[in-house]
C-alpha cells in the first residue's frame, strides 16, 4: 500500500501553490510546465519510478474524473483504469532503456466508456540529482480506429481493382454516395453489382440506416408485391398479420432492387408511383405509407432492349436511369485478374488455415487466359476450389476445376515451371500464347454430346427411336437435344 | 447483505473487466461477519464476474472502472455498484458499511478523506 498516501516525489512536484525558492529541484518542474501541459489536447501525466502519479494535466483530469492533486502518489493504473493492468511493461522498459516507447491499449473513462489510447512514455531525468521520471502521454485513437474500421468495412469493401475502368468506378463512388438520386448498376453476372450498391450505401449519409436488398427475379409477382410494399392482415389468404414491406423496413436507408429487369409489369407501375410520390398503399391497406428511401437498382439485362420489347416500362427506365454505372467484365479489367487471384488466395488460405503461398506459373498462365463468363464470382470460386483441393504450398493446374482447363486448353502450358517468373503477364498477351482448340476437337460437353447424337443417328440410319435407344435416352430427350444443337 | 470488492493485492482492482480476484464480505447488523472470503477467478471476465455476483446474491459491488453495460446490468439486477473507487479493499468495505463510500472515492490506508467526483 505504499502508493497510497505516499509522498515519494512530492518534493519535485509542481503546482500553483509552490514557490520557486522552496527547493532548487523544483525549478525542474515549474508551474509554467503544468500550464503548458494543460494547453496540450492529450492526457499527460508525470510518473515517478514507482509509476505513481506526480502530476497530470487538465485533459487527463477530465478523462479520469480525478484531480491531479488528489491522486498524487497513487499508482497510475488505479487512476487511469488502463488495460495494461499490473503488467505495465512498456513503462518499466522505458525506465530501464531510457528510450521512449509507445503501446496501444484503452482506458475506462469517467463515463464508463472504453477509450482506445496510444500510451507514449518518455523517460526524463532531473539534471541536478539524476532522479528519473516518466512523461506519459495518452492519445485518444478512437478516430484512427474508426478510420481503420471504415477502411476495412467502408466504401470500397470487396471492390478491388487497379484497372483504369475500375479506377473510374472508384472515382465515381463518392459522387454517387453524395446524392440521393436513383442509381442503375449494370454489368454482367458476377461483376460486383451488389457490392457496389452496398458500397454506395455505406459511403452515403444513409449508412446508419438499413441497406435492404431484394431480388426481383426470385419471387412470384404476388409475393414480390407483398415483400416490397407489405400487406395488411386479411389482404389475401394466409395474410394472418400485418407485415411491413421492404420499403418500410429500409426507412431512412437504401433499398437495392437486384435483377430489376425481371420485375413484373404491374409492379413496375407501383414502383414508379413510389419513386414519384414517395408513398404507397400496402396490399389491402387504405392508408398510405410514406417512405424516405433511396433506390438503387441492378441488372445484367439490357433494359433498353427490354423497353423496345415492351417488357419494361420506358418511364420507369428513365426514372431509374438517373445515374448509371456500368461495371466492366473481368475480361475488360486489364491486370485485375492477378490482383484478385492474390486477394482471394490470401483470403481463402487464411480462412481454411492452409499454408498455400502461391499459384504455379502454369496455373497463373491458365487463369490469365481464361475468359471468365462468371466474372469475379467465378474467379473467386476457382480459387476457393484450388485452395480446398491443394494440399501443398503451390496451387498447380491439377488443383483447378477441370472445366477451366477444358475451356482454355492445355496448350496454354508450354513453359517449364523453373523458367517462369511469378509475374503474370496481361490477359491479352497471355491469350495469344493460348492455342485454342479446333472446333472439330470435342473439347466441351456439348460438342461431345452433339457428336454422340450424330454417330447414333448414322448408326441407326436416321431413326430417332433407334438412336434414342442407342444413346439410352427417351425419344423426347433426343428430340430436345437435337433441337438444342440445331441438328 | 454481501459486499463484493474486485481485488488486486489488497487494493480495489483498477478495472472490473480485468479483475481476477474478489473479496466477498458478509455484513450482519452493520458489521462484517467473520473473515471476508477471497475468491480467485479462472480469468478476467466481466460476464463471469457478473454471474458470480448474481450467484452469490451480492447486494453491493465496490470496484474501480467498470463498463457502462455491466454497470447497468448490475443496477438492473438491483445490485448497488460504487465504482471508480481507489484504495485498500478493507477500508473501502468499512466505509461502505458506514454509508460513507461514494462513487470515485479515494480511500487512503488511514482515512484522510473521501472525495466524490
Coordinates of C-alpha atoms in Angstrom, one line a residue:
Chain A
X1 CA 0.0 0.0 0.0
X2 CA 2.9 2.3 -0.4
X3 CA 1.3 4.1 -3.3
X4 CA -1.5 5.4 -1.2
X5 CA -0.7 8.4 0.9
X6 CA 2.9 8.1 -0.2
X7 CA 4.8 11.2 -1.0
X8 CA 7.7 9.7 -2.8
X9 CA 8.3 12.5 -5.3
X10 CA 6.3 15.3 -3.7
X11 CA 9.4 17.4 -3.5
X12 CA 9.7 17.6 -7.2
X13 CA 6.0 18.2 -7.7
X14 CA 4.9 21.4 -9.2
X15 CA 1.6 23.1 -8.7
X16 CA 0.4 26.6 -8.5
X17 CA 1.0 27.0 -4.8
X18 CA 4.7 26.1 -4.8
X19 CA 7.1 29.0 -4.7
X20 CA 10.3 28.9 -6.8
X21 CA 12.5 29.4 -3.8
X22 CA 11.3 26.3 -1.9
X23 CA 13.7 23.9 -3.4
X24 CA 16.1 24.1 -6.2
X25 CA 15.0 21.0 -7.9
X26 CA 11.5 22.4 -8.1
X27 CA 12.7 24.5 -10.9
X28 CA 12.8 21.4 -13.0
X29 CA 9.1 21.2 -12.9
X30 CA 7.9 24.8 -12.6
X31 CA 4.3 25.8 -12.5
X32 CA 4.7 27.0 -16.1
X33 CA 5.2 23.4 -17.1
X34 CA 1.8 22.5 -15.8
X35 CA 0.3 25.4 -17.7
X36 CA 2.0 24.2 -20.8
X37 CA 0.8 20.7 -20.3
X38 CA -2.7 22.0 -19.7
X39 CA -2.6 23.5 -23.1
X40 CA -1.9 20.2 -24.8
X41 CA -5.0 18.4 -26.1
X42 CA -3.8 15.0 -24.9
X43 CA -3.8 13.4 -21.5
X44 CA -0.4 13.9 -19.9
X45 CA 0.9 12.5 -16.6
X46 CA 4.3 12.6 -14.9
X47 CA 5.1 9.4 -13.2
X48 CA 7.8 8.6 -10.7
X49 CA 9.9 5.4 -10.7
X50 CA 7.1 3.5 -8.9
X51 CA 4.8 4.6 -11.7
X52 CA 2.9 6.7 -9.2
X53 CA 1.3 10.0 -10.3
X54 CA 3.4 13.1 -9.7
X55 CA 1.1 15.4 -11.7
X56 CA -1.3 15.2 -14.5
X57 CA -2.7 17.8 -16.9
X58 CA -6.3 19.1 -17.1
X59 CA -7.1 17.0 -20.1
X60 CA -6.3 13.8 -18.2
X61 CA -8.2 15.1 -15.2
X62 CA -11.3 15.5 -17.4
X63 CA -10.9 11.9 -18.7
X64 CA -10.3 10.2 -15.4
X65 CA -12.5 12.4 -13.2
X66 CA -9.8 12.8 -10.6
X67 CA -7.9 16.0 -9.8
X68 CA -4.1 15.8 -10.2
X69 CA -3.7 16.9 -6.6
X70 CA -5.9 14.2 -5.0
X71 CA -4.2 11.4 -7.0
X72 CA -0.7 12.5 -6.3
X73 CA 1.4 9.5 -5.2
X74 CA -1.2 6.9 -6.3
X75 CA -0.1 4.2 -8.7
X76 CA -1.1 5.4 -12.2
X77 CA -3.2 2.4 -13.1
X78 CA -5.6 3.0 -10.3
X79 CA -6.3 6.4 -11.7
X80 CA -6.2 5.6 -15.4
X81 CA -8.1 2.3 -15.3
X82 CA -6.0 1.2 -18.2
X83 CA -5.8 -2.1 -20.0
X84 CA -2.2 -2.5 -19.1
X85 CA -3.1 -3.6 -15.6
X86 CA -0.2 -4.7 -13.5
X87 CA 1.9 -5.5 -16.5
X88 CA 2.9 -2.0 -17.4
X89 CA 6.0 -3.5 -19.1
X90 CA 6.2 -0.6 -21.6
X91 CA 6.6 1.9 -18.7
X92 CA 9.3 -0.1 -17.0
X93 CA 11.2 -0.7 -20.2
X94 CA 11.3 3.0 -20.8
X95 CA 12.8 3.4 -17.4
X96 CA 15.3 0.7 -18.0
X97 CA 16.4 1.6 -21.5
X98 CA 16.0 5.3 -21.2
X99 CA 14.3 5.3 -24.6
X100 CA 10.8 6.5 -25.3
X101 CA 8.3 3.8 -26.3
X102 CA 4.6 3.5 -27.0
X103 CA 1.9 1.0 -27.0
X104 CA -1.8 0.9 -27.7
X105 CA -4.4 0.0 -25.2
X106 CA -7.5 1.5 -23.7
X107 CA -8.7 3.2 -20.5
X108 CA -12.1 3.3 -18.9
X109 CA -13.1 6.9 -18.8
X110 CA -15.3 8.9 -16.4
X111 CA -18.4 8.0 -18.4
X112 CA -17.6 4.2 -18.1
X113 CA -16.7 4.0 -21.8
X114 CA -13.6 2.3 -23.1
X115 CA -11.4 4.8 -24.8
X116 CA -8.8 3.4 -27.2
X117 CA -5.5 5.1 -26.3
X118 CA -1.9 5.2 -27.5
X119 CA 0.3 5.4 -24.5
X120 CA 3.7 7.0 -25.1
X121 CA 6.2 7.1 -22.3
X122 CA 9.3 9.2 -22.4
X123 CA 11.9 9.0 -19.6
X124 CA 13.1 12.3 -18.2
X125 CA 15.9 12.9 -15.8
X126 CA 16.5 15.6 -13.3
X127 CA 19.9 17.0 -14.4
X128 CA 20.8 18.0 -10.8
X129 CA 20.0 14.9 -8.9
X130 CA 19.7 12.3 -11.7
X131 CA 16.3 11.4 -10.4
X132 CA 14.2 9.8 -13.1
X133 CA 10.6 10.4 -14.0
X134 CA 8.4 9.3 -16.9
X135 CA 6.2 11.5 -19.1
X136 CA 3.1 9.6 -20.0
X137 CA 1.1 10.9 -23.0
X138 CA -2.3 9.4 -23.7
X139 CA -3.5 10.0 -27.2
X140 CA -7.2 9.2 -28.0
X141 CA -7.0 7.0 -31.1
X142 CA -10.8 6.4 -31.4
X143 CA -10.8 8.4 -34.6
X144 CA -7.9 6.5 -36.1
X145 CA -9.5 3.2 -35.2
X146 CA -12.7 4.4 -36.8
X147 CA -10.9 5.3 -40.0
X148 CA -9.2 2.0 -40.0
X149 CA -12.5 0.3 -39.4
X150 CA -14.1 2.3 -42.2
X151 CA -11.2 1.4 -44.5
X152 CA -11.9 -2.2 -43.9
X153 CA -15.6 -2.1 -43.9
X154 CA -16.1 1.1 -45.9
X155 CA -16.8 2.3 -49.3
X156 CA -14.6 0.0 -51.3
X157 CA -15.2 -3.0 -49.2
X158 CA -14.9 -6.0 -51.5
X159 CA -14.3 -3.9 -54.5
X160 CA -10.7 -4.4 -55.8
X161 CA -9.1 -3.2 -58.9
X162 CA -6.2 -1.3 -60.4
X163 CA -7.5 -1.2 -63.9
X164 CA -8.4 2.1 -65.4
X165 CA -12.1 1.1 -65.7
X166 CA -12.3 0.2 -62.0
X167 CA -10.5 3.4 -61.1
X168 CA -13.2 5.3 -62.9
X169 CA -15.8 3.5 -60.7
X170 CA -13.9 4.3 -57.5
X171 CA -13.7 7.9 -58.5
X172 CA -17.4 8.0 -59.2
X173 CA -18.4 6.3 -56.0
X174 CA -18.2 9.3 -53.7
X175 CA -20.3 11.3 -56.2
X176 CA -22.9 8.5 -56.3
X177 CA -22.9 8.3 -52.5
X178 CA -23.2 12.1 -52.1
X179 CA -26.5 12.4 -53.9
X180 CA -29.9 10.8 -53.3
X181 CA -30.7 10.2 -56.9
X182 CA -31.6 6.7 -58.1
X183 CA -28.7 4.6 -59.4
X184 CA -28.8 1.9 -62.0
X185 CA -26.0 -0.5 -61.9
X186 CA -25.5 -2.7 -65.0
X187 CA -22.9 -5.3 -65.7
X188 CA -22.6 -9.0 -66.4
X189 CA -23.3 -11.5 -63.7
X190 CA -20.6 -11.7 -61.1
X191 CA -19.1 -8.3 -61.7
X192 CA -20.0 -7.0 -58.2
X193 CA -23.2 -5.0 -58.7
X194 CA -24.4 -5.9 -55.2
X195 CA -21.1 -5.0 -53.6
X196 CA -21.1 -1.6 -55.4
X197 CA -24.7 -0.9 -54.3
X198 CA -23.7 -1.7 -50.7
X199 CA -20.6 0.4 -51.0
X200 CA -22.6 3.4 -52.3
X201 CA -24.9 3.0 -49.3
X202 CA -22.1 2.7 -46.8
X203 CA -20.5 5.8 -48.2
X204 CA -23.7 7.8 -48.1
X205 CA -25.3 9.8 -45.3
X206 CA -27.9 7.0 -45.1
X207 CA -25.2 4.5 -43.9
X208 CA -26.5 4.4 -40.4
X209 CA -29.9 3.2 -41.7
X210 CA -30.7 -0.2 -43.2
X211 CA -29.5 -1.4 -46.6
X212 CA -32.1 -3.8 -47.9
X213 CA -31.6 -6.0 -50.9
X214 CA -34.5 -7.5 -52.8
X215 CA -34.1 -9.9 -55.7
X216 CA -36.9 -9.1 -58.1
X217 CA -36.4 -12.3 -60.0
X218 CA -36.6 -14.6 -57.0
X219 CA -40.2 -14.3 -56.1
X220 CA -43.5 -14.6 -58.0
X221 CA -45.4 -11.4 -58.6
X222 CA -47.9 -11.6 -55.8
X223 CA -45.3 -12.4 -53.2
X224 CA -43.0 -9.8 -54.5
X225 CA -45.6 -7.1 -54.1
X226 CA -46.2 -8.1 -50.5
X227 CA -42.4 -8.4 -50.0
X228 CA -41.8 -4.9 -51.3
X229 CA -44.8 -3.0 -50.1
X230 CA -46.1 -5.1 -47.2
X231 CA -49.7 -6.2 -46.6
X232 CA -52.4 -5.8 -44.1
X233 CA -54.0 -8.7 -42.2
X234 CA -56.5 -10.4 -44.3
X235 CA -55.3 -8.9 -47.6
X236 CA -55.1 -12.3 -49.1
X237 CA -55.3 -16.0 -48.0
X238 CA -52.6 -16.6 -45.5
X239 CA -52.1 -13.0 -44.5
X240 CA -52.6 -13.6 -40.8
X241 CA -51.0 -10.5 -39.6
X242 CA -49.8 -7.1 -40.9
X243 CA -46.4 -7.2 -42.5
X244 CA -44.1 -4.3 -43.3
X245 CA -42.7 -4.3 -46.8
X246 CA -39.0 -3.9 -47.6
X247 CA -39.6 -0.2 -48.5
X248 CA -40.8 0.4 -44.9
X249 CA -38.0 -1.6 -43.4
X250 CA -35.5 0.4 -45.3
X251 CA -36.9 3.6 -44.0
X252 CA -34.1 6.2 -44.0
X253 CA -31.8 3.9 -45.7
X254 CA -31.3 2.3 -49.1
X255 CA -33.3 -0.3 -50.9
X256 CA -31.4 -2.2 -53.6
X257 CA -33.6 -4.0 -56.2
X258 CA -31.4 -6.5 -58.0
X259 CA -32.5 -8.1 -61.3
X260 CA -34.8 -5.2 -61.8
X261 CA -35.2 -6.3 -65.4
X262 CA -37.3 -9.3 -64.0
X263 CA -39.8 -7.0 -62.2
X264 CA -43.3 -7.8 -63.4
X265 CA -45.0 -5.0 -65.4
X266 CA -47.8 -4.4 -62.8
X267 CA -45.2 -3.9 -60.1
X268 CA -43.2 -1.6 -62.3
X269 CA -46.2 0.8 -62.2
X270 CA -46.3 0.7 -58.5
X271 CA -42.6 1.2 -58.2
X272 CA -42.9 4.2 -60.5
X273 CA -45.5 5.7 -58.2
X274 CA -43.4 5.1 -55.2
X275 CA -40.4 6.8 -56.8
X276 CA -42.6 9.8 -57.8
X277 CA -44.7 10.2 -54.7
X278 CA -42.5 8.6 -52.1
X279 CA -45.7 6.9 -50.8
X280 CA -47.7 3.8 -51.5
X281 CA -50.6 1.7 -50.3
X282 CA -49.5 -1.7 -48.7
X283 CA -51.6 -4.6 -50.0
X284 CA -55.1 -4.5 -48.6
X285 CA -54.5 -1.2 -46.8
X286 CA -56.5 2.0 -47.2
X287 CA -53.8 4.0 -45.6
X288 CA -50.9 5.5 -47.5
X289 CA -47.4 4.8 -46.2
X290 CA -44.8 7.5 -46.7
X291 CA -41.2 6.4 -47.0
X292 CA -37.8 8.1 -47.3
X293 CA -35.7 5.5 -49.1
X294 CA -33.0 5.8 -51.7
X295 CA -33.4 3.4 -54.6
X296 CA -30.5 1.6 -56.2
X297 CA -31.3 -1.0 -58.9
X298 CA -29.1 -3.5 -60.7
X299 CA -29.5 -5.8 -63.6
X300 CA -27.5 -7.8 -66.0
X301 CA -30.1 -7.4 -68.7
X302 CA -30.2 -4.7 -71.4
X303 CA -33.1 -2.6 -70.1
X304 CA -33.2 -0.5 -73.3
X305 CA -33.8 -3.7 -75.2
X306 CA -36.4 -4.8 -72.7
X307 CA -38.1 -1.4 -73.3
X308 CA -38.1 -2.0 -77.0
X309 CA -39.6 -5.4 -76.5
X310 CA -42.3 -3.8 -74.3
X311 CA -41.2 -5.9 -71.3
X312 CA -40.0 -2.9 -69.3
X313 CA -41.8 0.4 -68.9
X314 CA -40.0 3.2 -70.6
X315 CA -41.0 5.8 -68.0
X316 CA -39.6 3.6 -65.2
X317 CA -36.4 3.0 -67.2
X318 CA -35.9 6.8 -67.4
X319 CA -36.7 7.2 -63.7
X320 CA -34.2 4.5 -62.7
X321 CA -31.6 5.5 -65.2
X322 CA -30.7 8.8 -63.5
X323 CA -27.2 7.8 -62.5
X324 CA -25.9 4.8 -64.4
X325 CA -22.8 2.8 -63.6
X326 CA -21.6 0.0 -65.8
X327 CA -19.3 -2.5 -64.1
X328 CA -16.8 -3.9 -66.6
X329 CA -16.5 -7.6 -67.1
X330 CA -13.3 -9.2 -65.7
X331 CA -12.1 -9.6 -69.3
X332 CA -12.1 -5.8 -69.7
X333 CA -10.2 -5.2 -66.5
X334 CA -6.5 -5.2 -67.5
X335 CA -4.3 -6.6 -64.9
X336 CA -7.0 -7.1 -62.3
X337 CA -7.1 -10.9 -62.6
X338 CA -3.7 -11.2 -60.9
X339 CA -4.7 -8.8 -58.2
X340 CA -7.9 -10.7 -57.5
X341 CA -6.1 -14.0 -57.6
X342 CA -3.7 -12.8 -54.9
X343 CA -6.5 -11.4 -52.9
X344 CA -8.7 -14.5 -53.0
X345 CA -5.7 -16.8 -52.4
X346 CA -4.8 -15.0 -49.3
X347 CA -8.3 -14.8 -48.1
X348 CA -9.2 -18.5 -48.6
X349 CA -5.8 -19.7 -47.4
X350 CA -6.3 -17.8 -44.1
X351 CA -9.9 -18.8 -43.9
X352 CA -9.2 -22.5 -44.4
X353 CA -6.0 -22.4 -42.4
X354 CA -3.9 -23.7 -45.3
X355 CA -0.2 -22.9 -45.9
X356 CA -0.7 -22.2 -49.6
X357 CA 1.6 -19.5 -50.7
X358 CA 1.1 -19.0 -54.5
X359 CA -0.2 -20.4 -57.7
X360 CA 2.3 -22.1 -60.1
X361 CA 3.3 -20.2 -63.2
X362 CA 1.3 -22.6 -65.3
X363 CA -1.8 -22.2 -63.2
X364 CA -1.4 -18.4 -63.4
X365 CA -1.0 -18.5 -67.2
X366 CA -4.1 -20.6 -67.4
X367 CA -6.2 -18.4 -65.2
X368 CA -4.9 -15.3 -67.1
X369 CA -6.1 -16.6 -70.4
X370 CA -9.5 -17.9 -69.2
X371 CA -12.4 -15.8 -70.3
X372 CA -14.4 -15.8 -67.0
X373 CA -18.1 -15.8 -68.2
X374 CA -18.9 -15.6 -64.4
X375 CA -16.5 -12.8 -63.9
X376 CA -15.1 -12.1 -60.4
X377 CA -17.5 -14.5 -58.8
X378 CA -16.2 -17.3 -61.0
X379 CA -12.6 -16.4 -60.3
X380 CA -13.3 -16.4 -56.6
X381 CA -14.9 -19.9 -56.9
X382 CA -12.0 -21.2 -58.9
X383 CA -9.5 -20.0 -56.3
X384 CA -11.7 -21.4 -53.5
X385 CA -11.8 -24.7 -55.3
X386 CA -8.0 -24.7 -55.7
X387 CA -7.3 -23.8 -52.1
X388 CA -9.6 -26.6 -51.0
X389 CA -8.1 -29.2 -53.3
X390 CA -4.4 -28.3 -52.9
X391 CA -2.5 -30.0 -50.1
X392 CA 0.8 -28.4 -50.7
X393 CA 2.0 -24.8 -50.8
X394 CA 1.6 -24.2 -54.5
X395 CA -1.6 -24.5 -56.5
X396 CA -1.0 -26.1 -59.8
X397 CA -3.2 -26.7 -62.8
X398 CA -4.2 -30.1 -61.4
X399 CA -5.8 -28.2 -58.5
X400 CA -8.0 -26.0 -60.7
X401 CA -11.5 -27.0 -61.7
X402 CA -11.4 -29.2 -64.8
X403 CA -13.7 -27.0 -66.8
X404 CA -11.2 -24.2 -66.7
X405 CA -8.6 -26.4 -68.4
X406 CA -11.2 -27.8 -70.9
X407 CA -12.2 -24.3 -71.8
X408 CA -8.8 -22.7 -72.0
X409 CA -6.9 -25.6 -73.4
X410 CA -3.8 -27.4 -72.3
X411 CA -1.8 -25.7 -74.9
X412 CA -1.5 -22.7 -72.5
X413 CA 1.1 -24.6 -70.5
X414 CA 4.1 -25.0 -72.7
X415 CA 6.7 -23.4 -70.5
X416 CA 8.5 -25.1 -67.7
X417 CA 7.9 -24.1 -64.1
X418 CA 11.6 -23.3 -63.5
X419 CA 11.8 -20.8 -66.3
X420 CA 8.8 -18.8 -65.1
X421 CA 8.8 -15.8 -63.1
X422 CA 5.8 -15.3 -60.8
X423 CA 4.8 -12.2 -62.5
X424 CA 1.8 -12.7 -64.7
X425 CA 1.6 -11.1 -68.0
X426 CA -1.6 -9.4 -69.0
X427 CA -4.5 -11.4 -70.1
X428 CA -4.4 -10.2 -73.6
X429 CA -0.8 -11.1 -74.1
X430 CA -1.3 -14.5 -72.5
X431 CA -4.3 -15.1 -74.6
X432 CA -2.0 -15.0 -77.6
X433 CA 0.0 -17.9 -76.2
X434 CA -3.1 -20.0 -75.8
X435 CA -3.7 -22.2 -78.7
X436 CA -7.4 -22.5 -78.9
X437 CA -8.8 -25.9 -79.6
X438 CA -10.1 -26.5 -83.0
X439 CA -13.8 -26.6 -83.4
X440 CA -13.6 -30.2 -84.6
X441 CA -11.9 -31.2 -81.4
X442 CA -14.6 -32.2 -78.9
X443 CA -13.4 -30.1 -76.1
X444 CA -16.7 -29.3 -74.4
X445 CA -19.5 -31.5 -73.3
X446 CA -22.0 -30.0 -75.8
X447 CA -19.6 -30.9 -78.6
X448 CA -19.2 -34.4 -77.3
X449 CA -22.9 -34.8 -77.0
X450 CA -23.6 -33.5 -80.4
X451 CA -21.0 -35.9 -81.9
X452 CA -22.6 -38.8 -80.0
X453 CA -26.1 -37.9 -81.4
X454 CA -24.8 -37.7 -84.9
X455 CA -23.0 -41.0 -84.6
X456 CA -26.0 -42.7 -83.2
X457 CA -28.2 -41.3 -86.0
X458 CA -25.7 -42.5 -88.5
X459 CA -25.6 -46.0 -87.0
X460 CA -29.4 -46.3 -87.0
X461 CA -29.9 -44.9 -90.5
X462 CA -31.5 -41.8 -89.2
X463 CA -34.1 -43.5 -87.0
X464 CA -34.6 -41.3 -84.0
X465 CA -36.3 -44.0 -82.0
X466 CA -33.4 -46.4 -82.5
X467 CA -30.8 -43.6 -82.0
X468 CA -32.5 -42.8 -78.7
X469 CA -32.2 -46.4 -77.6
X470 CA -28.6 -46.5 -78.6
X471 CA -28.0 -43.4 -76.6
X472 CA -30.0 -44.7 -73.6
X473 CA -32.3 -41.7 -73.8
X474 CA -36.1 -41.3 -74.2
X475 CA -37.3 -40.1 -77.6
X476 CA -38.3 -36.7 -76.3
X477 CA -34.9 -36.2 -74.8
X478 CA -33.2 -36.9 -78.1
X479 CA -35.7 -34.6 -79.8
X480 CA -35.0 -31.8 -77.3
X481 CA -31.2 -32.2 -77.6
X482 CA -31.4 -32.3 -81.4
X483 CA -33.4 -29.1 -81.3
X484 CA -30.9 -27.6 -78.9
X485 CA -28.0 -28.4 -81.2
X486 CA -29.9 -27.5 -84.3
X487 CA -29.5 -30.9 -85.8
Chain B
X1 CA -26.1 -8.4 2.9
X2 CA -23.0 -9.3 1.0
X3 CA -20.4 -6.8 -0.3
X4 CA -18.1 -7.8 -3.2
X5 CA -14.9 -5.9 -3.9
X6 CA -12.8 -6.5 -7.0
X7 CA -9.3 -7.1 -5.8
X8 CA -5.7 -6.5 -6.8
X9 CA -3.3 -7.4 -4.0
X10 CA -5.1 -5.6 -1.1
X11 CA -6.4 -2.8 -3.2
X12 CA -9.5 -2.4 -5.2
X13 CA -8.7 -3.7 -8.7
X14 CA -8.4 -0.8 -11.2
X15 CA -10.7 -2.5 -13.7
X16 CA -13.8 -4.7 -13.2
X17 CA -13.2 -6.5 -16.5
X18 CA -9.5 -7.3 -15.7
X19 CA -10.0 -8.4 -12.1
X20 CA -9.0 -12.0 -11.3
X21 CA -9.7 -11.9 -7.6
X22 CA -12.6 -10.7 -5.5
X23 CA -13.3 -10.2 -1.8
X24 CA -16.7 -11.1 -0.5
X25 CA -17.7 -9.8 2.9
X26 CA -20.8 -10.7 4.8
X27 CA -22.3 -7.9 6.7
X28 CA -24.7 -8.6 9.6
X29 CA -26.2 -5.7 11.7
X30 CA -23.7 -3.2 10.4
X31 CA -20.6 -5.3 11.0
X32 CA -18.6 -7.8 8.9
X33 CA -19.5 -11.3 9.9
X34 CA -16.4 -13.4 10.1
X35 CA -13.4 -13.1 7.8
X36 CA -14.1 -11.8 4.3
X37 CA -13.7 -14.6 1.7
X38 CA -11.3 -14.2 -1.2
X39 CA -12.4 -15.9 -4.5
X40 CA -9.9 -16.4 -7.3
X41 CA -11.5 -16.3 -10.7
X42 CA -10.4 -18.5 -13.6
X43 CA -9.6 -15.5 -15.6
X44 CA -10.6 -11.9 -16.2
X45 CA -14.1 -11.7 -17.5
X46 CA -16.8 -9.1 -16.8
X47 CA -19.6 -11.6 -17.7
X48 CA -18.2 -14.3 -15.4
X49 CA -17.9 -11.8 -12.6
X50 CA -21.4 -10.6 -13.1
X51 CA -22.6 -14.2 -12.9
X52 CA -20.7 -14.7 -9.7
X53 CA -22.2 -11.6 -8.2
X54 CA -25.7 -12.8 -9.0
X55 CA -24.9 -16.3 -7.8
X56 CA -23.5 -15.1 -4.5
X57 CA -26.5 -12.8 -4.1
X58 CA -24.3 -9.8 -3.5
X59 CA -26.0 -6.5 -2.6
X60 CA -23.2 -4.1 -3.1
X61 CA -20.2 -4.1 -5.5
X62 CA -17.2 -1.9 -4.9
X63 CA -14.9 -1.7 -7.9
X64 CA -12.6 0.5 -9.9
X65 CA -13.5 1.3 -13.5
X66 CA -16.5 -0.7 -14.9
X67 CA -18.0 -0.5 -18.4
X68 CA -21.4 1.1 -18.7
X69 CA -23.1 -2.1 -20.0
X70 CA -22.0 -4.2 -17.0
X71 CA -22.8 -1.4 -14.6
X72 CA -26.3 -1.0 -15.9
X73 CA -26.7 -4.8 -15.9
X74 CA -25.9 -5.0 -12.2
X75 CA -28.1 -2.0 -11.4
X76 CA -30.9 -3.6 -13.4
X77 CA -30.4 -6.7 -11.2
X78 CA -30.9 -4.4 -8.2
X79 CA -27.3 -4.5 -7.1
X80 CA -25.7 -1.3 -5.9
X81 CA -22.4 -0.5 -7.6
X82 CA -19.9 2.0 -6.3
X83 CA -17.3 2.3 -8.9
X84 CA -14.1 4.3 -9.6
X85 CA -13.1 3.7 -6.1
X86 CA -9.3 3.8 -5.4
X87 CA -7.7 2.4 -2.3
X88 CA -7.5 -0.6 0.0
X89 CA -10.4 -3.0 -0.1
X90 CA -10.8 -3.4 3.7
X91 CA -11.1 0.3 4.3
X92 CA -13.5 0.6 1.4
X93 CA -15.7 -2.0 2.9
X94 CA -15.7 -0.3 6.3
X95 CA -16.6 3.0 4.6
X96 CA -19.4 1.3 2.7
X97 CA -20.9 -0.2 5.8
X98 CA -20.8 3.2 7.4
X99 CA -22.6 4.5 4.3
X100 CA -19.7 6.9 3.6
X101 CA -18.3 5.4 0.4
X102 CA -19.1 7.4 -2.7
X103 CA -18.5 6.9 -6.4
X104 CA -15.0 8.0 -7.3
X105 CA -13.8 8.0 -3.8
X106 CA -10.1 7.8 -3.0
X107 CA -9.7 5.8 0.2
X108 CA -6.4 6.1 2.0
X109 CA -5.0 3.5 4.4
X110 CA -5.6 6.0 7.1
X111 CA -8.7 7.5 6.0
X112 CA -7.9 11.1 5.1
X113 CA -10.9 12.0 3.1
X114 CA -13.5 10.6 0.7
X115 CA -13.8 12.6 -2.5
X116 CA -16.8 12.4 -4.7
X117 CA -16.2 13.0 -8.3

